Amino acid sequence: MNNVSISKESLTDWERFDALQDEDIDLSDAPEITPELFAKAVVRRGLKPPPSKQQITIRLDEDVLGWFRDQGEGYQARINSLLRAYMEAHQTSQTAS
């Protein structure tokens, strides 16, 4: 690591930093990156931005909505993903016929 600072008054204790061993670093607030977590990662660099969303009111069966909510945070995004997959599947079949 380069200890040359671009600031004339670094507040970093570089000697203490350089003396740290891997086991001395507290990673308790950073989750370990597992293969499962890595597989869920989304890289957006170089891709067009995701389509904008529009807020609507929709009526769903109570048990359907309850099931999605029970899946935890992100349930609205999962509903959107399922609707998108349905839309794309039907667009493809309509184009092919």
PDB file of N, CA and C in Angstrom:
ATOM      1  N   MET A   1       0.846  -1.181   0.000  1.00  0.00           N
ATOM      2  CA  MET A   1       0.000   0.000   0.000  1.00  0.00           C
ATOM      3  C   MET A   1       0.883   1.234   0.000  1.00  0.00           C
ATOM      4  N   ASN A   2       0.473   2.218  -0.734  1.00  0.00           N
ATOM      5  CA  ASN A   2       1.238   3.450  -0.855  1.00  0.00           C
ATOM      6  C   ASN A   2       0.885   4.373   0.306  1.00  0.00           C
ATOM      7  N   ASN A   3       1.862   4.713   1.123  1.00  0.00           N
ATOM      8  CA  ASN A   3       1.622   5.570   2.283  1.00  0.00           C
ATOM      9  C   ASN A   3       1.767   7.048   1.963  1.00  0.00           C
ATOM     10  N   VAL A   4       1.955   7.383   0.698  1.00  0.00           N
ATOM     11  CA  VAL A   4       2.089   8.785   0.316  1.00  0.00           C
ATOM     12  C   VAL A   4       0.703   9.403   0.287  1.00  0.00           C
ATOM     13  N   SER A   5       0.512  10.437   1.071  1.00  0.00           N
ATOM     14  CA  SER A   5      -0.779  11.098   1.172  1.00  0.00           C
ATOM     15  C   SER A   5      -0.821  12.300   0.242  1.00  0.00           C
ATOM     16  N   ILE A   6      -1.968  12.534  -0.365  1.00  0.00           N
ATOM     17  CA  ILE A   6      -2.114  13.732  -1.192  1.00  0.00           C
ATOM     18  C   ILE A   6      -2.432  14.943  -0.320  1.00  0.00           C
ATOM     19  N   SER A   7      -2.825  14.651   0.936  1.00  0.00           N
ATOM     20  CA  SER A   7      -3.098  15.728   1.882  1.00  0.00           C
ATOM     21  C   SER A   7      -1.853  15.933   2.729  1.00  0.00           C
ATOM     22  N   LYS A   8      -1.586  17.173   3.078  1.00  0.00           N
ATOM     23  CA  LYS A   8      -0.408  17.437   3.908  1.00  0.00           C
ATOM     24  C   LYS A   8      -0.631  17.037   5.348  1.00  0.00           C
ATOM     25  N   GLU A   9      -1.910  16.906   5.780  1.00  0.00           N
ATOM     26  CA  GLU A   9      -2.197  16.590   7.167  1.00  0.00           C
ATOM     27  C   GLU A   9      -3.072  15.341   7.273  1.00  0.00           C
ATOM     28  N   SER A  10      -2.486  14.197   7.068  1.00  0.00           N
ATOM     29  CA  SER A  10      -3.233  12.945   7.203  1.00  0.00           C
ATOM     30  C   SER A  10      -3.466  12.649   8.676  1.00  0.00           C
ATOM     31  N   LEU A  11      -4.689  12.250   8.999  1.00  0.00           N
ATOM     32  CA  LEU A  11      -5.020  11.883  10.366  1.00  0.00           C
ATOM     33  C   LEU A  11      -4.900  10.376  10.589  1.00  0.00           C
ATOM     34  N   THR A  12      -4.456   9.660   9.564  1.00  0.00           N
ATOM     35  CA  THR A  12      -4.314   8.214   9.655  1.00  0.00           C
ATOM     36  C   THR A  12      -3.023   7.856  10.372  1.00  0.00           C
ATOM     37  N   ASP A  13      -3.136   6.927  11.296  1.00  0.00           N
ATOM     38  CA  ASP A  13      -1.964   6.405  11.994  1.00  0.00           C
ATOM     39  C   ASP A  13      -1.398   5.270  11.139  1.00  0.00           C
ATOM     40  N   TRP A  14      -0.528   5.607  10.169  1.00  0.00           N
ATOM     41  CA  TRP A  14      -0.025   4.633   9.203  1.00  0.00           C
ATOM     42  C   TRP A  14       0.807   3.545   9.853  1.00  0.00           C
ATOM     43  N   GLU A  15       1.542   3.865  10.888  1.00  0.00           N
ATOM     44  CA  GLU A  15       2.355   2.835  11.561  1.00  0.00           C
ATOM     45  C   GLU A  15       1.453   1.769  12.168  1.00  0.00           C
ATOM     46  N   ARG A  16       0.387   2.198  12.833  1.00  0.00           N
ATOM     47  CA  ARG A  16      -0.568   1.259  13.425  1.00  0.00           C
ATOM     48  C   ARG A  16      -1.268   0.445  12.326  1.00  0.00           C
ATOM     49  N   PHE A  17      -1.632   1.132  11.243  1.00  0.00           N
ATOM     50  CA  PHE A  17      -2.276   0.464  10.121  1.00  0.00           C
ATOM     51  C   PHE A  17      -1.378  -0.606   9.514  1.00  0.00           C
ATOM     52  N   ASP A  18      -0.123  -0.256   9.263  1.00  0.00           N
ATOM     53  CA  ASP A  18       0.826  -1.204   8.664  1.00  0.00           C
ATOM     54  C   ASP A  18       1.100  -2.399   9.577  1.00  0.00           C
ATOM     55  N   ALA A  19       0.961  -2.196  10.896  1.00  0.00           N
ATOM     56  CA  ALA A  19       1.234  -3.278  11.842  1.00  0.00           C
ATOM     57  C   ALA A  19       0.059  -4.252  11.981  1.00  0.00           C
ATOM     58  N   LEU A  20      -1.107  -3.893  11.458  1.00  0.00           N
ATOM     59  CA  LEU A  20      -2.276  -4.764  11.579  1.00  0.00           C
ATOM     60  C   LEU A  20      -2.082  -6.076  10.829  1.00  0.00           C
ATOM     61  N   GLN A  21      -2.505  -7.148  11.451  1.00  0.00           N
ATOM     62  CA  GLN A  21      -2.557  -8.453  10.812  1.00  0.00           C
ATOM     63  C   GLN A  21      -4.010  -8.695  10.392  1.00  0.00           C
ATOM     64  N   ASP A  22      -4.249  -9.626   9.481  1.00  0.00           N
ATOM     65  CA  ASP A  22      -5.613  -9.906   9.024  1.00  0.00           C
ATOM     66  C   ASP A  22      -6.550 -10.225  10.184  1.00  0.00           C
ATOM     67  N   GLU A  23      -6.069 -11.004  11.138  1.00  0.00           N
ATOM     68  CA  GLU A  23      -6.923 -11.407  12.264  1.00  0.00           C
ATOM     69  C   GLU A  23      -7.233 -10.244  13.213  1.00  0.00           C
ATOM     70  N   ASP A  24      -6.515  -9.129  13.097  1.00  0.00           N
ATOM     71  CA  ASP A  24      -6.771  -7.959  13.939  1.00  0.00           C
ATOM     72  C   ASP A  24      -7.898  -7.077  13.394  1.00  0.00           C
ATOM     73  N   ILE A  25      -8.314  -7.324  12.177  1.00  0.00           N
ATOM     74  CA  ILE A  25      -9.326  -6.472  11.545  1.00  0.00           C
ATOM     75  C   ILE A  25     -10.714  -6.971  11.925  1.00  0.00           C
ATOM     76  N   ASP A  26     -11.538  -6.069  12.444  1.00  0.00           N
ATOM     77  CA  ASP A  26     -12.897  -6.398  12.867  1.00  0.00           C
ATOM     78  C   ASP A  26     -13.831  -6.337  11.661  1.00  0.00           C
ATOM     79  N   LEU A  27     -14.312  -7.500  11.243  1.00  0.00           N
ATOM     80  CA  LEU A  27     -15.226  -7.571  10.106  1.00  0.00           C
ATOM     81  C   LEU A  27     -16.645  -7.929  10.545  1.00  0.00           C
ATOM     82  N   SER A  28     -16.950  -7.721  11.826  1.00  0.00           N
ATOM     83  CA  SER A  28     -18.245  -8.140  12.352  1.00  0.00           C
ATOM     84  C   SER A  28     -19.420  -7.415  11.698  1.00  0.00           C
ATOM     85  N   ASP A  29     -19.195  -6.216  11.163  1.00  0.00           N
ATOM     86  CA  ASP A  29     -20.295  -5.486  10.529  1.00  0.00           C
ATOM     87  C   ASP A  29     -20.326  -5.687   9.012  1.00  0.00           C
ATOM     88  N   ALA A  30     -19.457  -6.539   8.482  1.00  0.00           N
ATOM     89  CA  ALA A  30     -19.429  -6.825   7.052  1.00  0.00           C
ATOM     90  C   ALA A  30     -19.680  -8.316   6.848  1.00  0.00           C
ATOM     91  N   PRO A  31     -20.781  -8.680   6.184  1.00  0.00           N
ATOM     92  CA  PRO A  31     -21.069 -10.101   6.005  1.00  0.00           C
ATOM     93  C   PRO A  31     -20.050 -10.765   5.087  1.00  0.00           C
ATOM     94  N   GLU A  32     -19.807 -12.037   5.346  1.00  0.00           N
ATOM     95  CA  GLU A  32     -18.911 -12.798   4.487  1.00  0.00           C
ATOM     96  C   GLU A  32     -19.598 -12.981   3.137  1.00  0.00           C
ATOM     97  N   ILE A  33     -18.855 -12.837   2.062  1.00  0.00           N
ATOM     98  CA  ILE A  33     -19.431 -13.008   0.732  1.00  0.00           C
ATOM     99  C   ILE A  33     -19.376 -14.488   0.390  1.00  0.00           C
ATOM    100  N   THR A  34     -20.543 -15.103   0.426  1.00  0.00           N
ATOM    101  CA  THR A  34     -20.660 -16.531   0.115  1.00  0.00           C
ATOM    102  C   THR A  34     -20.935 -16.690  -1.379  1.00  0.00           C
ATOM    103  N   PRO A  35     -20.744 -17.890  -1.919  1.00  0.00           N
ATOM    104  CA  PRO A  35     -21.087 -18.099  -3.335  1.00  0.00           C
ATOM    105  C   PRO A  35     -22.554 -17.776  -3.635  1.00  0.00           C
ATOM    106  N   GLU A  36     -23.454 -18.071  -2.686  1.00  0.00           N
ATOM    107  CA  GLU A  36     -24.872 -17.777  -2.882  1.00  0.00           C
ATOM    108  C   GLU A  36     -25.109 -16.256  -2.956  1.00  0.00           C
ATOM    109  N   LEU A  37     -24.447 -15.516  -2.074  1.00  0.00           N
ATOM    110  CA  LEU A  37     -24.581 -14.064  -2.072  1.00  0.00           C
ATOM    111  C   LEU A  37     -23.992 -13.480  -3.360  1.00  0.00           C
ATOM    112  N   PHE A  38     -22.854 -14.008  -3.770  1.00  0.00           N
ATOM    113  CA  PHE A  38     -22.196 -13.525  -4.981  1.00  0.00           C
ATOM    114  C   PHE A  38     -23.068 -13.796  -6.206  1.00  0.00           C
ATOM    115  N   ALA A  39     -23.761 -14.936  -6.219  1.00  0.00           N
ATOM    116  CA  ALA A  39     -24.618 -15.291  -7.358  1.00  0.00           C
ATOM    117  C   ALA A  39     -25.785 -14.330  -7.503  1.00  0.00           C
ATOM    118  N   LYS A  40     -26.194 -13.690  -6.396  1.00  0.00           N
ATOM    119  CA  LYS A  40     -27.313 -12.749  -6.447  1.00  0.00           C
ATOM    120  C   LYS A  40     -26.865 -11.336  -6.819  1.00  0.00           C
ATOM    121  N   ALA A  41     -25.568 -11.126  -6.938  1.00  0.00           N
ATOM    122  CA  ALA A  41     -25.053  -9.796  -7.229  1.00  0.00           C
ATOM    123  C   ALA A  41     -25.485  -9.353  -8.629  1.00  0.00           C
ATOM    124  N   VAL A  42     -25.683  -8.069  -8.787  1.00  0.00           N
ATOM    125  CA  VAL A  42     -26.079  -7.508 -10.069  1.00  0.00           C
ATOM    126  C   VAL A  42     -25.043  -6.463 -10.457  1.00  0.00           C
ATOM    127  N   VAL A  43     -24.435  -6.651 -11.609  1.00  0.00           N
ATOM    128  CA  VAL A  43     -23.472  -5.680 -12.123  1.00  0.00           C
ATOM    129  C   VAL A  43     -24.191  -4.862 -13.183  1.00  0.00           C
ATOM    130  N   ARG A  44     -24.227  -3.561 -13.010  1.00  0.00           N
ATOM    131  CA  ARG A  44     -24.974  -2.705 -13.927  1.00  0.00           C
ATOM    132  C   ARG A  44     -24.059  -1.860 -14.816  1.00  0.00           C
ATOM    133  N   ARG A  45     -22.743  -1.903 -14.588  1.00  0.00           N
ATOM    134  CA  ARG A  45     -21.843  -1.061 -15.362  1.00  0.00           C
ATOM    135  C   ARG A  45     -21.955  -1.390 -16.850  1.00  0.00           C
ATOM    136  N   GLY A  46     -22.136  -0.380 -17.666  1.00  0.00           N
ATOM    137  CA  GLY A  46     -22.206  -0.563 -19.109  1.00  0.00           C
ATOM    138  C   GLY A  46     -23.590  -0.947 -19.613  1.00  0.00           C
ATOM    139  N   LEU A  47     -24.527  -1.183 -18.709  1.00  0.00           N
ATOM    140  CA  LEU A  47     -25.881  -1.542 -19.114  1.00  0.00           C
ATOM    141  C   LEU A  47     -26.764  -0.310 -19.074  1.00  0.00           C
ATOM    142  N   LYS A  48     -27.828  -0.337 -19.866  1.00  0.00           N
ATOM    143  CA  LYS A  48     -28.755   0.781 -19.799  1.00  0.00           C
ATOM    144  C   LYS A  48     -29.464   0.751 -18.448  1.00  0.00           C
ATOM    145  N   PRO A  49     -29.882   1.890 -17.955  1.00  0.00           N
ATOM    146  CA  PRO A  49     -30.533   1.939 -16.646  1.00  0.00           C
ATOM    147  C   PRO A  49     -31.830   1.136 -16.659  1.00  0.00           C
ATOM    148  N   PRO A  50     -32.206   0.601 -15.501  1.00  0.00           N
ATOM    149  CA  PRO A  50     -33.459  -0.153 -15.449  1.00  0.00           C
ATOM    150  C   PRO A  50     -34.638   0.765 -15.761  1.00  0.00           C
ATOM    151  N   PRO A  51     -35.708   0.184 -16.301  1.00  0.00           N
ATOM    152  CA  PRO A  51     -36.846   1.033 -16.623  1.00  0.00           C
ATOM    153  C   PRO A  51     -37.410   1.695 -15.369  1.00  0.00           C
ATOM    154  N   SER A  52     -37.927   2.903 -15.545  1.00  0.00           N
ATOM    155  CA  SER A  52     -38.507   3.591 -14.396  1.00  0.00           C
ATOM    156  C   SER A  52     -39.799   2.883 -14.005  1.00  0.00           C
ATOM    157  N   LYS A  53     -40.169   3.026 -12.770  1.00  0.00           N
ATOM    158  CA  LYS A  53     -41.370   2.368 -12.256  1.00  0.00           C
ATOM    159  C   LYS A  53     -42.458   3.412 -12.079  1.00  0.00           C
ATOM    160  N   GLN A  54     -43.682   2.936 -12.164  1.00  0.00           N
ATOM    161  CA  GLN A  54     -44.844   3.803 -11.978  1.00  0.00           C
ATOM    162  C   GLN A  54     -45.668   3.241 -10.838  1.00  0.00           C
ATOM    163  N   GLN A  55     -46.032   4.100  -9.922  1.00  0.00           N
ATOM    164  CA  GLN A  55     -46.843   3.663  -8.790  1.00  0.00           C
ATOM    165  C   GLN A  55     -48.295   3.543  -9.228  1.00  0.00           C
ATOM    166  N   ILE A  56     -48.910   2.398  -8.882  1.00  0.00           N
ATOM    167  CA  ILE A  56     -50.313   2.162  -9.213  1.00  0.00           C
ATOM    168  C   ILE A  56     -51.031   1.564  -8.008  1.00  0.00           C
ATOM    169  N   THR A  57     -52.325   1.447  -8.132  1.00  0.00           N
ATOM    170  CA  THR A  57     -53.104   0.714  -7.149  1.00  0.00           C
ATOM    171  C   THR A  57     -53.614  -0.532  -7.860  1.00  0.00           C
ATOM    172  N   ILE A  58     -53.425  -1.694  -7.256  1.00  0.00           N
ATOM    173  CA  ILE A  58     -53.853  -2.954  -7.854  1.00  0.00           C
ATOM    174  C   ILE A  58     -54.525  -3.787  -6.780  1.00  0.00           C
ATOM    175  N   ARG A  59     -55.554  -4.483  -7.140  1.00  0.00           N
ATOM    176  CA  ARG A  59     -56.256  -5.343  -6.190  1.00  0.00           C
ATOM    177  C   ARG A  59     -55.785  -6.777  -6.404  1.00  0.00           C
ATOM    178  N   LEU A  60     -55.271  -7.368  -5.336  1.00  0.00           N
ATOM    179  CA  LEU A  60     -54.810  -8.757  -5.367  1.00  0.00           C
ATOM    180  C   LEU A  60     -55.583  -9.542  -4.322  1.00  0.00           C
ATOM    181  N   ASP A  61     -55.719 -10.832  -4.567  1.00  0.00           N
ATOM    182  CA  ASP A  61     -56.335 -11.683  -3.552  1.00  0.00           C
ATOM    183  C   ASP A  61     -55.506 -11.588  -2.276  1.00  0.00           C
ATOM    184  N   GLU A  62     -56.207 -11.562  -1.158  1.00  0.00           N
ATOM    185  CA  GLU A  62     -55.548 -11.378   0.138  1.00  0.00           C
ATOM    186  C   GLU A  62     -54.483 -12.441   0.397  1.00  0.00           C
ATOM    187  N   ASP A  63     -54.790 -13.696   0.061  1.00  0.00           N
ATOM    188  CA  ASP A  63     -53.832 -14.770   0.322  1.00  0.00           C
ATOM    189  C   ASP A  63     -52.611 -14.667  -0.585  1.00  0.00           C
ATOM    190  N   VAL A  64     -52.812 -14.189  -1.811  1.00  0.00           N
ATOM    191  CA  VAL A  64     -51.683 -14.017  -2.739  1.00  0.00           C
ATOM    192  C   VAL A  64     -50.742 -12.933  -2.211  1.00  0.00           C
ATOM    193  N   LEU A  65     -51.303 -11.785  -1.871  1.00  0.00           N
ATOM    194  CA  LEU A  65     -50.486 -10.702  -1.340  1.00  0.00           C
ATOM    195  C   LEU A  65     -49.808 -11.120  -0.040  1.00  0.00           C
ATOM    196  N   GLY A  66     -50.556 -11.809   0.833  1.00  0.00           N
ATOM    197  CA  GLY A  66     -49.981 -12.279   2.092  1.00  0.00           C
ATOM    198  C   GLY A  66     -48.794 -13.201   1.866  1.00  0.00           C
ATOM    199  N   TRP A  67     -48.916 -14.093   0.883  1.00  0.00           N
ATOM    200  CA  TRP A  67     -47.819 -15.024   0.591  1.00  0.00           C
ATOM    201  C   TRP A  67     -46.572 -14.257   0.150  1.00  0.00           C
ATOM    202  N   PHE A  68     -46.747 -13.281  -0.738  1.00  0.00           N
ATOM    203  CA  PHE A  68     -45.586 -12.506  -1.190  1.00  0.00           C
ATOM    204  C   PHE A  68     -44.984 -11.714  -0.035  1.00  0.00           C
ATOM    205  N   ARG A  69     -45.810 -11.095   0.781  1.00  0.00           N
ATOM    206  CA  ARG A  69     -45.293 -10.328   1.919  1.00  0.00           C
ATOM    207  C   ARG A  69     -44.534 -11.225   2.893  1.00  0.00           C
ATOM    208  N   ASP A  70     -45.014 -12.452   3.070  1.00  0.00           N
ATOM    209  CA  ASP A  70     -44.339 -13.394   3.971  1.00  0.00           C
ATOM    210  C   ASP A  70     -42.942 -13.771   3.481  1.00  0.00           C
ATOM    211  N   GLN A  71     -42.674 -13.543   2.194  1.00  0.00           N
ATOM    212  CA  GLN A  71     -41.347 -13.853   1.645  1.00  0.00           C
ATOM    213  C   GLN A  71     -40.306 -12.829   2.088  1.00  0.00           C
ATOM    214  N   GLY A  72     -40.759 -11.718   2.662  1.00  0.00           N
ATOM    215  CA  GLY A  72     -39.838 -10.724   3.201  1.00  0.00           C
ATOM    216  C   GLY A  72     -39.650  -9.527   2.290  1.00  0.00           C
ATOM    217  N   GLU A  73     -38.669  -8.743   2.669  1.00  0.00           N
ATOM    218  CA  GLU A  73     -38.372  -7.500   1.964  1.00  0.00           C
ATOM    219  C   GLU A  73     -38.127  -7.761   0.478  1.00  0.00           C
ATOM    220  N   GLY A  74     -38.608  -6.889  -0.348  1.00  0.00           N
ATOM    221  CA  GLY A  74     -38.422  -7.023  -1.792  1.00  0.00           C
ATOM    222  C   GLY A  74     -39.571  -7.741  -2.477  1.00  0.00           C
ATOM    223  N   TYR A  75     -40.670  -7.966  -1.753  1.00  0.00           N
ATOM    224  CA  TYR A  75     -41.780  -8.728  -2.339  1.00  0.00           C
ATOM    225  C   TYR A  75     -42.377  -8.004  -3.544  1.00  0.00           C
ATOM    226  N   GLN A  76     -42.401  -6.670  -3.525  1.00  0.00           N
ATOM    227  CA  GLN A  76     -42.962  -5.942  -4.664  1.00  0.00           C
ATOM    228  C   GLN A  76     -42.079  -6.128  -5.899  1.00  0.00           C
ATOM    229  N   ALA A  77     -40.769  -6.148  -5.710  1.00  0.00           N
ATOM    230  CA  ALA A  77     -39.856  -6.371  -6.833  1.00  0.00           C
ATOM    231  C   ALA A  77     -40.033  -7.785  -7.390  1.00  0.00           C
ATOM    232  N   ARG A  78     -40.292  -8.761  -6.506  1.00  0.00           N
ATOM    233  CA  ARG A  78     -40.526 -10.130  -6.983  1.00  0.00           C
ATOM    234  C   ARG A  78     -41.829 -10.212  -7.778  1.00  0.00           C
ATOM    235  N   ILE A  79     -42.862  -9.536  -7.318  1.00  0.00           N
ATOM    236  CA  ILE A  79     -44.119  -9.509  -8.073  1.00  0.00           C
ATOM    237  C   ILE A  79     -43.863  -8.887  -9.440  1.00  0.00           C
ATOM    238  N   ASN A  80     -43.113  -7.793  -9.487  1.00  0.00           N
ATOM    239  CA  ASN A  80     -42.787  -7.135 -10.750  1.00  0.00           C
ATOM    240  C   ASN A  80     -42.013  -8.076 -11.665  1.00  0.00           C
ATOM    241  N   SER A  81     -41.054  -8.828 -11.110  1.00  0.00           N
ATOM    242  CA  SER A  81     -40.256  -9.758 -11.914  1.00  0.00           C
ATOM    243  C   SER A  81     -41.129 -10.850 -12.520  1.00  0.00           C
ATOM    244  N   LEU A  82     -42.067 -11.362 -11.733  1.00  0.00           N
ATOM    245  CA  LEU A  82     -42.967 -12.394 -12.249  1.00  0.00           C
ATOM    246  C   LEU A  82     -43.865 -11.839 -13.351  1.00  0.00           C
ATOM    247  N   LEU A  83     -44.378 -10.636 -13.157  1.00  0.00           N
ATOM    248  CA  LEU A  83     -45.206 -10.018 -14.188  1.00  0.00           C
ATOM    249  C   LEU A  83     -44.398  -9.759 -15.463  1.00  0.00           C
ATOM    250  N   ARG A  84     -43.134  -9.331 -15.297  1.00  0.00           N
ATOM    251  CA  ARG A  84     -42.270  -9.096 -16.459  1.00  0.00           C
ATOM    252  C   ARG A  84     -42.010 -10.398 -17.210  1.00  0.00           C
ATOM    253  N   ALA A  85     -41.729 -11.474 -16.480  1.00  0.00           N
ATOM    254  CA  ALA A  85     -41.480 -12.770 -17.122  1.00  0.00           C
ATOM    255  C   ALA A  85     -42.713 -13.224 -17.897  1.00  0.00           C
ATOM    256  N   TYR A  86     -43.887 -13.036 -17.308  1.00  0.00           N
ATOM    257  CA  TYR A  86     -45.138 -13.392 -17.980  1.00  0.00           C
ATOM    258  C   TYR A  86     -45.311 -12.563 -19.249  1.00  0.00           C
ATOM    259  N   MET A  87     -45.070 -11.255 -19.137  1.00  0.00           N
ATOM    260  CA  MET A  87     -45.196 -10.366 -20.279  1.00  0.00           C
ATOM    261  C   MET A  87     -44.237 -10.776 -21.398  1.00  0.00           C
ATOM    262  N   GLU A  88     -42.976 -11.017 -21.055  1.00  0.00           N
ATOM    263  CA  GLU A  88     -41.978 -11.360 -22.056  1.00  0.00           C
ATOM    264  C   GLU A  88     -42.281 -12.710 -22.711  1.00  0.00           C
ATOM    265  N   ALA A  89     -42.780 -13.673 -21.927  1.00  0.00           N
ATOM    266  CA  ALA A  89     -43.135 -14.971 -22.484  1.00  0.00           C
ATOM    267  C   ALA A  89     -44.278 -14.830 -23.489  1.00  0.00           C
ATOM    268  N   HIS A  90     -45.229 -13.974 -23.184  1.00  0.00           N
ATOM    269  CA  HIS A  90     -46.350 -13.801 -24.083  1.00  0.00           C
ATOM    270  C   HIS A  90     -46.008 -12.926 -25.286  1.00  0.00           C
ATOM    271  N   GLN A  91     -45.077 -12.001 -25.132  1.00  0.00           N
ATOM    272  CA  GLN A  91     -44.639 -11.212 -26.266  1.00  0.00           C
ATOM    273  C   GLN A  91     -43.933 -12.115 -27.274  1.00  0.00           C
ATOM    274  N   THR A  92     -43.094 -13.029 -26.766  1.00  0.00           N
ATOM    275  CA  THR A  92     -42.351 -13.946 -27.621  1.00  0.00           C
ATOM    276  C   THR A  92     -43.308 -14.863 -28.364  1.00  0.00           C
ATOM    277  N   SER A  93     -44.308 -15.416 -27.665  1.00  0.00           N
ATOM    278  CA  SER A  93     -45.247 -16.326 -28.307  1.00  0.00           C
ATOM    279  C   SER A  93     -46.129 -15.604 -29.315  1.00  0.00           C
ATOM    280  N   GLN A  94     -46.472 -14.349 -29.067  1.00  0.00           N
ATOM    281  CA  GLN A  94     -47.285 -13.584 -30.013  1.00  0.00           C
ATOM    282  C   GLN A  94     -46.493 -13.229 -31.250  1.00  0.00           C
ATOM    283  N   THR A  95     -45.197 -12.956 -31.070  1.00  0.00           N
ATOM    284  CA  THR A  95     -44.329 -12.612 -32.200  1.00  0.00           C
ATOM    285  C   THR A  95     -44.100 -13.834 -33.070  1.00  0.00           C
ATOM    286  N   ALA A  96     -43.968 -15.022 -32.448  1.00  0.00           N
ATOM    287  CA  ALA A  96     -43.678 -16.254 -33.187  1.00  0.00           C
ATOM    288  C   ALA A  96     -44.876 -16.725 -33.999  1.00  0.00           C
ATOM    289  N   SER A  97     -46.113 -16.384 -33.589  1.00  0.00           N
ATOM    290  CA  SER A  97     -47.280 -16.898 -34.308  1.00  0.00           C
ATOM    291  C   SER A  97     -47.724 -16.016 -35.440  1.00  0.00           C
TER     292      SER A  97
END
